[in-house]
């Protein structure tokens, strides 16, 4: 039996943050497929047994159940001694970016991708609003990366892994990603890391 179990599905960038961390730190882990598109996370039983917040990812380790990708990343950084903060100031900086990611960078992009690409909503006021907000968040991260190879401390940390949740997803959200040259260069640096894998290769996906 593997040491870690990650409840996930390939299209989930939030789960990818944890899956990539497990892979880059060479942990012994197995995915547990969650049939999100058939509504599994909304089932009463799943919420009672796996996550009352009704969200993926969920990490099981040593009798504990952890949810929220940022918290999972923090836990794995502590457990593995990799990609975490070197001191208290760096820890605050990492959390500052992980919170920005959860609130804006990932949140707006993921909602836009879900509605516009996966649910094929067409263009609406909602998709226009989400695209504008996601683009604004991308501009902020791009400007930060103009001066540093990684988000905090000049090396890969869990702040990068949090922000990287959706940046390798292939769907076209209508955001002109070529504008973000520093994000593109940062993606290249992440992709070059030993053990990097695309989300659709790292986590299980239902055959369409
Ligand atoms: N802040 C959460 C967000 C998790 C999240 O939104 N997960 C999505 C899948 S990518 C989900 O399970 N959504 C279910 C729902 O909102 O009903 C995290 O970082 O773990």
PDB file of N, CA, C and O in Angstrom, residues 26-88:
ATOM      1  N   UNK A  26       9.359  12.895  -5.004  1.00  0.00           N
ATOM      2  CA  UNK A  26       9.527  11.436  -5.142  1.00  0.00           C
ATOM      3  C   UNK A  26       8.867  10.640  -4.009  1.00  0.00           C
ATOM      4  O   UNK A  26       9.466   9.729  -3.443  1.00  0.00           O
ATOM      5  N   UNK A  27       7.644  11.023  -3.672  1.00  0.00           N
ATOM      6  CA  UNK A  27       6.904  10.292  -2.637  1.00  0.00           C
ATOM      7  C   UNK A  27       6.234   9.064  -3.230  1.00  0.00           C
ATOM      8  O   UNK A  27       5.979   8.982  -4.440  1.00  0.00           O
ATOM      9  N   UNK A  28       5.926   8.124  -2.336  1.00  0.00           N
ATOM     10  CA  UNK A  28       5.212   6.914  -2.716  1.00  0.00           C
ATOM     11  C   UNK A  28       3.715   7.246  -2.591  1.00  0.00           C
ATOM     12  O   UNK A  28       3.206   7.339  -1.469  1.00  0.00           O
ATOM     13  N   UNK A  29       3.061   7.504  -3.728  1.00  0.00           N
ATOM     14  CA  UNK A  29       1.657   7.935  -3.653  1.00  0.00           C
ATOM     15  C   UNK A  29       0.830   7.295  -4.748  1.00  0.00           C
ATOM     16  O   UNK A  29       1.350   6.904  -5.790  1.00  0.00           O
ATOM     17  N   UNK A  30      -0.467   7.220  -4.459  1.00  0.00           N
ATOM     18  CA  UNK A  30      -1.418   6.713  -5.460  1.00  0.00           C
ATOM     19  C   UNK A  30      -2.579   7.679  -5.576  1.00  0.00           C
ATOM     20  O   UNK A  30      -3.029   8.224  -4.557  1.00  0.00           O
ATOM     21  N   UNK A  31      -3.066   7.873  -6.791  1.00  0.00           N
ATOM     22  CA  UNK A  31      -4.283   8.689  -6.931  1.00  0.00           C
ATOM     23  C   UNK A  31      -5.530   7.865  -6.612  1.00  0.00           C
ATOM     24  O   UNK A  31      -5.546   6.655  -6.838  1.00  0.00           O
ATOM     25  N   UNK A  32      -6.543   8.515  -6.052  1.00  0.00           N
ATOM     26  CA  UNK A  32      -7.865   7.902  -5.911  1.00  0.00           C
ATOM     27  C   UNK A  32      -8.767   8.747  -6.802  1.00  0.00           C
ATOM     28  O   UNK A  32      -8.944   9.947  -6.547  1.00  0.00           O
ATOM     29  N   UNK A  33      -9.306   8.146  -7.850  1.00  0.00           N
ATOM     30  CA  UNK A  33     -10.079   8.922  -8.823  1.00  0.00           C
ATOM     31  C   UNK A  33     -11.401   9.417  -8.227  1.00  0.00           C
ATOM     32  O   UNK A  33     -12.156   8.651  -7.633  1.00  0.00           O
ATOM     33  N   UNK A  34     -11.672  10.687  -8.410  1.00  0.00           N
ATOM     34  CA  UNK A  34     -12.939  11.286  -7.979  1.00  0.00           C
ATOM     35  C   UNK A  34     -13.713  11.630  -9.246  1.00  0.00           C
ATOM     36  O   UNK A  34     -13.212  12.366 -10.110  1.00  0.00           O
ATOM     37  N   UNK A  35     -14.931  11.102  -9.340  1.00  0.00           N
ATOM     38  CA  UNK A  35     -15.717  11.334 -10.561  1.00  0.00           C
ATOM     39  C   UNK A  35     -16.479  12.662 -10.433  1.00  0.00           C
ATOM     40  O   UNK A  35     -17.711  12.699 -10.306  1.00  0.00           O
ATOM     41  N   UNK A  36     -15.706  13.724 -10.475  1.00  0.00           N
ATOM     42  CA  UNK A  36     -16.226  15.085 -10.279  1.00  0.00           C
ATOM     43  C   UNK A  36     -17.343  15.416 -11.273  1.00  0.00           C
ATOM     44  O   UNK A  36     -18.385  15.977 -10.903  1.00  0.00           O
ATOM     45  N   UNK A  37     -17.145  15.065 -12.531  1.00  0.00           N
ATOM     46  CA  UNK A  37     -18.115  15.461 -13.565  1.00  0.00           C
ATOM     47  C   UNK A  37     -19.432  14.686 -13.451  1.00  0.00           C
ATOM     48  O   UNK A  37     -20.425  15.066 -14.042  1.00  0.00           O
ATOM     49  N   UNK A  38     -19.425  13.599 -12.675  1.00  0.00           N
ATOM     50  CA  UNK A  38     -20.701  12.892 -12.402  1.00  0.00           C
ATOM     51  C   UNK A  38     -21.255  13.316 -11.044  1.00  0.00           C
ATOM     52  O   UNK A  38     -22.182  12.705 -10.513  1.00  0.00           O
ATOM     53  N   UNK A  39     -20.613  14.323 -10.424  1.00  0.00           N
ATOM     54  CA  UNK A  39     -21.181  14.894  -9.190  1.00  0.00           C
ATOM     55  C   UNK A  39     -20.763  14.207  -7.896  1.00  0.00           C
ATOM     56  O   UNK A  39     -21.409  14.401  -6.861  1.00  0.00           O
ATOM     57  N   UNK A  40     -19.673  13.429  -7.943  1.00  0.00           N
ATOM     58  CA  UNK A  40     -19.294  12.667  -6.734  1.00  0.00           C
ATOM     59  C   UNK A  40     -19.028  13.571  -5.520  1.00  0.00           C
ATOM     60  O   UNK A  40     -19.384  13.231  -4.399  1.00  0.00           O
ATOM     61  N   UNK A  41     -18.417  14.742  -5.749  1.00  0.00           N
ATOM     62  CA  UNK A  41     -18.077  15.617  -4.609  1.00  0.00           C
ATOM     63  C   UNK A  41     -19.318  16.262  -3.987  1.00  0.00           C
ATOM     64  O   UNK A  41     -19.225  16.898  -2.945  1.00  0.00           O
ATOM     65  N   UNK A  42     -20.460  16.119  -4.680  1.00  0.00           N
ATOM     66  CA  UNK A  42     -21.708  16.676  -4.126  1.00  0.00           C
ATOM     67  C   UNK A  42     -22.518  15.631  -3.376  1.00  0.00           C
ATOM     68  O   UNK A  42     -23.532  15.949  -2.758  1.00  0.00           O
ATOM     69  N   UNK A  43     -22.067  14.363  -3.470  1.00  0.00           N
ATOM     70  CA  UNK A  43     -22.822  13.301  -2.805  1.00  0.00           C
ATOM     71  C   UNK A  43     -22.649  13.405  -1.295  1.00  0.00           C
ATOM     72  O   UNK A  43     -21.544  13.656  -0.808  1.00  0.00           O
ATOM     73  N   UNK A  44     -23.757  13.158  -0.586  1.00  0.00           N
ATOM     74  CA  UNK A  44     -23.760  13.241   0.879  1.00  0.00           C
ATOM     75  C   UNK A  44     -22.697  12.307   1.471  1.00  0.00           C
ATOM     76  O   UNK A  44     -21.922  12.685   2.347  1.00  0.00           O
ATOM     77  N   UNK A  45     -22.658  11.100   0.938  1.00  0.00           N
ATOM     78  CA  UNK A  45     -21.735  10.080   1.461  1.00  0.00           C
ATOM     79  C   UNK A  45     -20.274  10.522   1.289  1.00  0.00           C
ATOM     80  O   UNK A  45     -19.463  10.394   2.207  1.00  0.00           O
ATOM     81  N   UNK A  46     -19.949  11.074   0.109  1.00  0.00           N
ATOM     82  CA  UNK A  46     -18.566  11.521  -0.147  1.00  0.00           C
ATOM     83  C   UNK A  46     -18.210  12.648   0.812  1.00  0.00           C
ATOM     84  O   UNK A  46     -17.127  12.670   1.383  1.00  0.00           O
ATOM     85  N   UNK A  47     -19.140  13.550   1.013  1.00  0.00           N
ATOM     86  CA  UNK A  47     -18.872  14.678   1.922  1.00  0.00           C
ATOM     87  C   UNK A  47     -18.692  14.192   3.361  1.00  0.00           C
ATOM     88  O   UNK A  47     -17.853  14.701   4.084  1.00  0.00           O
ATOM     89  N   UNK A  48     -19.482  13.193   3.733  1.00  0.00           N
ATOM     90  CA  UNK A  48     -19.356  12.666   5.106  1.00  0.00           C
ATOM     91  C   UNK A  48     -18.054  11.897   5.288  1.00  0.00           C
ATOM     92  O   UNK A  48     -17.391  12.003   6.308  1.00  0.00           O
ATOM     93  N   UNK A  49     -17.680  11.142   4.252  1.00  0.00           N
ATOM     94  CA  UNK A  49     -16.537  10.228   4.419  1.00  0.00           C
ATOM     95  C   UNK A  49     -15.201  10.826   3.987  1.00  0.00           C
ATOM     96  O   UNK A  49     -14.156  10.423   4.467  1.00  0.00           O
ATOM     97  N   UNK A  50     -15.240  11.781   3.029  1.00  0.00           N
ATOM     98  CA  UNK A  50     -13.963  12.255   2.463  1.00  0.00           C
ATOM     99  C   UNK A  50     -13.699  13.736   2.778  1.00  0.00           C
ATOM    100  O   UNK A  50     -12.678  14.078   3.358  1.00  0.00           O
ATOM    101  N   UNK A  51     -14.618  14.620   2.395  1.00  0.00           N
ATOM    102  CA  UNK A  51     -14.374  16.048   2.649  1.00  0.00           C
ATOM    103  C   UNK A  51     -15.689  16.796   2.789  1.00  0.00           C
ATOM    104  O   UNK A  51     -16.412  16.983   1.805  1.00  0.00           O
ATOM    105  N   UNK A  52     -15.957  17.257   3.990  1.00  0.00           N
ATOM    106  CA  UNK A  52     -17.205  17.988   4.243  1.00  0.00           C
ATOM    107  C   UNK A  52     -17.284  19.274   3.421  1.00  0.00           C
ATOM    108  O   UNK A  52     -18.356  19.821   3.194  1.00  0.00           O
ATOM    109  N   UNK A  53     -16.122  19.796   2.966  1.00  0.00           N
ATOM    110  CA  UNK A  53     -16.133  21.017   2.154  1.00  0.00           C
ATOM    111  C   UNK A  53     -16.475  20.728   0.685  1.00  0.00           C
ATOM    112  O   UNK A  53     -16.603  21.655  -0.113  1.00  0.00           O
ATOM    113  N   UNK A  54     -16.582  19.451   0.338  1.00  0.00           N
ATOM    114  CA  UNK A  54     -17.023  19.084  -1.014  1.00  0.00           C
ATOM    115  C   UNK A  54     -16.012  19.404  -2.098  1.00  0.00           C
ATOM    116  O   UNK A  54     -16.399  19.691  -3.236  1.00  0.00           O
ATOM    117  N   UNK A  55     -14.726  19.368  -1.746  1.00  0.00           N
ATOM    118  CA  UNK A  55     -13.690  19.753  -2.715  1.00  0.00           C
ATOM    119  C   UNK A  55     -12.568  18.730  -2.826  1.00  0.00           C
ATOM    120  O   UNK A  55     -12.222  18.055  -1.862  1.00  0.00           O
ATOM    121  N   UNK A  56     -11.997  18.702  -4.004  1.00  0.00           N
ATOM    122  CA  UNK A  56     -10.755  18.007  -4.313  1.00  0.00           C
ATOM    123  C   UNK A  56      -9.677  19.089  -4.375  1.00  0.00           C
ATOM    124  O   UNK A  56      -9.983  20.202  -4.828  1.00  0.00           O
ATOM    125  N   UNK A  57      -8.443  18.887  -3.931  1.00  0.00           N
ATOM    126  CA  UNK A  57      -7.831  17.625  -3.516  1.00  0.00           C
ATOM    127  C   UNK A  57      -8.046  17.293  -2.044  1.00  0.00           C
ATOM    128  O   UNK A  57      -8.273  18.179  -1.217  1.00  0.00           O
ATOM    129  N   UNK A  58      -7.916  15.971  -1.783  1.00  0.00           N
ATOM    130  CA  UNK A  58      -7.881  15.468  -0.407  1.00  0.00           C
ATOM    131  C   UNK A  58      -6.674  14.532  -0.323  1.00  0.00           C
ATOM    132  O   UNK A  58      -6.516  13.657  -1.179  1.00  0.00           O
ATOM    133  N   UNK A  59      -5.847  14.760   0.683  1.00  0.00           N
ATOM    134  CA  UNK A  59      -4.662  13.914   0.867  1.00  0.00           C
ATOM    135  C   UNK A  59      -4.832  13.077   2.125  1.00  0.00           C
ATOM    136  O   UNK A  59      -5.166  13.607   3.185  1.00  0.00           O
ATOM    137  N   UNK A  60      -4.584  11.771   1.974  1.00  0.00           N
ATOM    138  CA  UNK A  60      -4.590  10.882   3.146  1.00  0.00           C
ATOM    139  C   UNK A  60      -3.168  10.462   3.436  1.00  0.00           C
ATOM    140  O   UNK A  60      -2.448  10.004   2.534  1.00  0.00           O
ATOM    141  N   UNK A  61      -2.760  10.643   4.680  1.00  0.00           N
ATOM    142  CA  UNK A  61      -1.399  10.255   5.064  1.00  0.00           C
ATOM    143  C   UNK A  61      -1.344   9.937   6.563  1.00  0.00           C
ATOM    144  O   UNK A  61      -1.781  10.750   7.376  1.00  0.00           O
ATOM    145  N   UNK A  62      -0.809   8.784   6.890  1.00  0.00           N
ATOM    146  CA  UNK A  62      -0.554   8.384   8.278  1.00  0.00           C
ATOM    147  C   UNK A  62      -1.775   8.619   9.181  1.00  0.00           C
ATOM    148  O   UNK A  62      -1.653   9.212  10.257  1.00  0.00           O
ATOM    149  N   UNK A  63      -2.944   8.210   8.681  1.00  0.00           N
ATOM    150  CA  UNK A  63      -4.160   8.313   9.481  1.00  0.00           C
ATOM    151  C   UNK A  63      -4.778   9.703   9.493  1.00  0.00           C
ATOM    152  O   UNK A  63      -5.782   9.935  10.165  1.00  0.00           O
ATOM    153  N   UNK A  64      -4.170  10.626   8.765  1.00  0.00           N
ATOM    154  CA  UNK A  64      -4.728  11.986   8.718  1.00  0.00           C
ATOM    155  C   UNK A  64      -5.375  12.237   7.357  1.00  0.00           C
ATOM    156  O   UNK A  64      -4.945  11.689   6.356  1.00  0.00           O
ATOM    157  N   UNK A  65      -6.362  13.122   7.361  1.00  0.00           N
ATOM    158  CA  UNK A  65      -6.978  13.546   6.112  1.00  0.00           C
ATOM    159  C   UNK A  65      -6.804  15.053   6.008  1.00  0.00           C
ATOM    160  O   UNK A  65      -7.236  15.794   6.902  1.00  0.00           O
ATOM    161  N   UNK A  66      -6.138  15.470   4.932  1.00  0.00           N
ATOM    162  CA  UNK A  66      -5.877  16.909   4.747  1.00  0.00           C
ATOM    163  C   UNK A  66      -6.581  17.417   3.506  1.00  0.00           C
ATOM    164  O   UNK A  66      -6.590  16.741   2.469  1.00  0.00           O
ATOM    165  N   UNK A  67      -7.149  18.619   3.622  1.00  0.00           N
ATOM    166  CA  UNK A  67      -7.766  19.252   2.455  1.00  0.00           C
ATOM    167  C   UNK A  67      -7.252  20.679   2.354  1.00  0.00           C
ATOM    168  O   UNK A  67      -6.559  21.159   3.257  1.00  0.00           O
ATOM    169  N   UNK A  68      -7.591  21.342   1.242  1.00  0.00           N
ATOM    170  CA  UNK A  68      -7.104  22.675   0.862  1.00  0.00           C
ATOM    171  C   UNK A  68      -5.666  22.547   0.344  1.00  0.00           C
ATOM    172  O   UNK A  68      -4.735  22.226   1.097  1.00  0.00           O
ATOM    173  N   UNK A  69      -5.490  22.830  -0.951  1.00  0.00           N
ATOM    174  CA  UNK A  69      -4.197  22.582  -1.600  1.00  0.00           C
ATOM    175  C   UNK A  69      -3.041  23.318  -0.913  1.00  0.00           C
ATOM    176  O   UNK A  69      -1.943  22.766  -0.777  1.00  0.00           O
ATOM    177  N   UNK A  70      -3.261  24.538  -0.453  1.00  0.00           N
ATOM    178  CA  UNK A  70      -2.163  25.300   0.163  1.00  0.00           C
ATOM    179  C   UNK A  70      -1.696  24.625   1.450  1.00  0.00           C
ATOM    180  O   UNK A  70      -0.500  24.512   1.722  1.00  0.00           O
ATOM    181  N   UNK A  71      -2.682  24.139   2.203  1.00  0.00           N
ATOM    182  CA  UNK A  71      -2.359  23.459   3.459  1.00  0.00           C
ATOM    183  C   UNK A  71      -1.671  22.121   3.190  1.00  0.00           C
ATOM    184  O   UNK A  71      -0.732  21.728   3.903  1.00  0.00           O
ATOM    185  N   UNK A  72      -2.119  21.440   2.150  1.00  0.00           N
ATOM    186  CA  UNK A  72      -1.492  20.165   1.758  1.00  0.00           C
ATOM    187  C   UNK A  72      -0.041  20.418   1.345  1.00  0.00           C
ATOM    188  O   UNK A  72       0.873  19.685   1.743  1.00  0.00           O
ATOM    189  N   UNK A  73       0.176  21.490   0.568  1.00  0.00           N
ATOM    190  CA  UNK A  73       1.551  21.820   0.142  1.00  0.00           C
ATOM    191  C   UNK A  73       2.424  22.120   1.357  1.00  0.00           C
ATOM    192  O   UNK A  73       3.573  21.673   1.442  1.00  0.00           O
ATOM    193  N   UNK A  74       1.895  22.879   2.284  1.00  0.00           N
ATOM    194  CA  UNK A  74       2.646  23.219   3.501  1.00  0.00           C
ATOM    195  C   UNK A  74       2.991  21.937   4.283  1.00  0.00           C
ATOM    196  O   UNK A  74       4.123  21.755   4.737  1.00  0.00           O
ATOM    197  N   UNK A  75       2.015  21.063   4.407  1.00  0.00           N
ATOM    198  CA  UNK A  75       2.236  19.802   5.122  1.00  0.00           C
ATOM    199  C   UNK A  75       3.334  18.983   4.430  1.00  0.00           C
ATOM    200  O   UNK A  75       4.239  18.451   5.087  1.00  0.00           O
ATOM    201  N   UNK A  76       3.259  18.897   3.105  1.00  0.00           N
ATOM    202  CA  UNK A  76       4.245  18.088   2.372  1.00  0.00           C
ATOM    203  C   UNK A  76       5.634  18.726   2.428  1.00  0.00           C
ATOM    204  O   UNK A  76       6.641  18.018   2.482  1.00  0.00           O
ATOM    205  N   UNK A  77       5.686  20.057   2.438  1.00  0.00           N
ATOM    206  CA  UNK A  77       6.992  20.736   2.563  1.00  0.00           C
ATOM    207  C   UNK A  77       7.607  20.410   3.926  1.00  0.00           C
ATOM    208  O   UNK A  77       8.806  20.115   4.028  1.00  0.00           O
ATOM    209  N   UNK A  78       6.773  20.416   4.964  1.00  0.00           N
ATOM    210  CA  UNK A  78       7.271  20.076   6.308  1.00  0.00           C
ATOM    211  C   UNK A  78       7.707  18.617   6.361  1.00  0.00           C
ATOM    212  O   UNK A  78       8.777  18.295   6.860  1.00  0.00           O
ATOM    213  N   UNK A  79       6.873  17.743   5.794  1.00  0.00           N
ATOM    214  CA  UNK A  79       7.147  16.302   5.873  1.00  0.00           C
ATOM    215  C   UNK A  79       8.397  15.918   5.077  1.00  0.00           C
ATOM    216  O   UNK A  79       9.186  15.080   5.524  1.00  0.00           O
ATOM    217  N   UNK A  80       8.581  16.514   3.903  1.00  0.00           N
ATOM    218  CA  UNK A  80       9.690  16.109   3.022  1.00  0.00           C
ATOM    219  C   UNK A  80      10.934  16.968   3.220  1.00  0.00           C
ATOM    220  O   UNK A  80      12.011  16.610   2.756  1.00  0.00           O
ATOM    221  N   UNK A  81      10.770  18.131   3.851  1.00  0.00           N
ATOM    222  CA  UNK A  81      11.900  19.051   3.989  1.00  0.00           C
ATOM    223  C   UNK A  81      12.268  19.717   2.663  1.00  0.00           C
ATOM    224  O   UNK A  81      13.367  20.257   2.514  1.00  0.00           O
ATOM    225  N   UNK A  82      11.332  19.707   1.693  1.00  0.00           N
ATOM    226  CA  UNK A  82      11.630  20.296   0.386  1.00  0.00           C
ATOM    227  C   UNK A  82      10.605  21.383   0.014  1.00  0.00           C
ATOM    228  O   UNK A  82       9.424  21.245   0.305  1.00  0.00           O
ATOM    229  N   UNK A  83      11.123  22.398  -0.667  1.00  0.00           N
ATOM    230  CA  UNK A  83      10.301  23.471  -1.257  1.00  0.00           C
ATOM    231  C   UNK A  83       9.534  24.321  -0.241  1.00  0.00           C
ATOM    232  O   UNK A  83       8.564  24.990  -0.583  1.00  0.00           O
ATOM    233  N   UNK A  84       9.958  24.256   1.019  1.00  0.00           N
ATOM    234  CA  UNK A  84       9.322  25.070   2.051  1.00  0.00           C
ATOM    235  C   UNK A  84      10.127  26.333   2.330  1.00  0.00           C
ATOM    236  O   UNK A  84      11.096  26.647   1.632  1.00  0.00           O
ATOM    237  N   UNK A  85       9.706  27.044   3.379  1.00  0.00           N
ATOM    238  CA  UNK A  85      10.369  28.302   3.749  1.00  0.00           C
ATOM    239  C   UNK A  85      11.649  28.028   4.531  1.00  0.00           C
ATOM    240  O   UNK A  85      11.754  27.031   5.239  1.00  0.00           O
ATOM    241  N   UNK A  86      12.614  28.978   4.399  1.00  0.00           N
ATOM    242  CA  UNK A  86      13.855  28.847   5.171  1.00  0.00           C
ATOM    243  C   UNK A  86      13.772  29.604   6.496  1.00  0.00           C
ATOM    244  O   UNK A  86      14.508  29.329   7.428  1.00  0.00           O
ATOM    245  N   UNK A  87      12.862  30.570   6.576  1.00  0.00           N
ATOM    246  CA  UNK A  87      12.692  31.311   7.839  1.00  0.00           C
ATOM    247  C   UNK A  87      11.272  31.878   7.886  1.00  0.00           C
ATOM    248  O   UNK A  87      10.487  31.711   6.948  1.00  0.00           O
ATOM    249  N   UNK A  88      10.958  32.566   8.974  1.00  0.00           N
ATOM    250  CA  UNK A  88       9.589  33.040   9.196  1.00  0.00           C
ATOM    251  C   UNK A  88       9.167  34.072   8.146  1.00  0.00           C
ATOM    252  O   UNK A  88       8.010  34.080   7.695  1.00  0.00           O
TER     253      UNK A  88
END
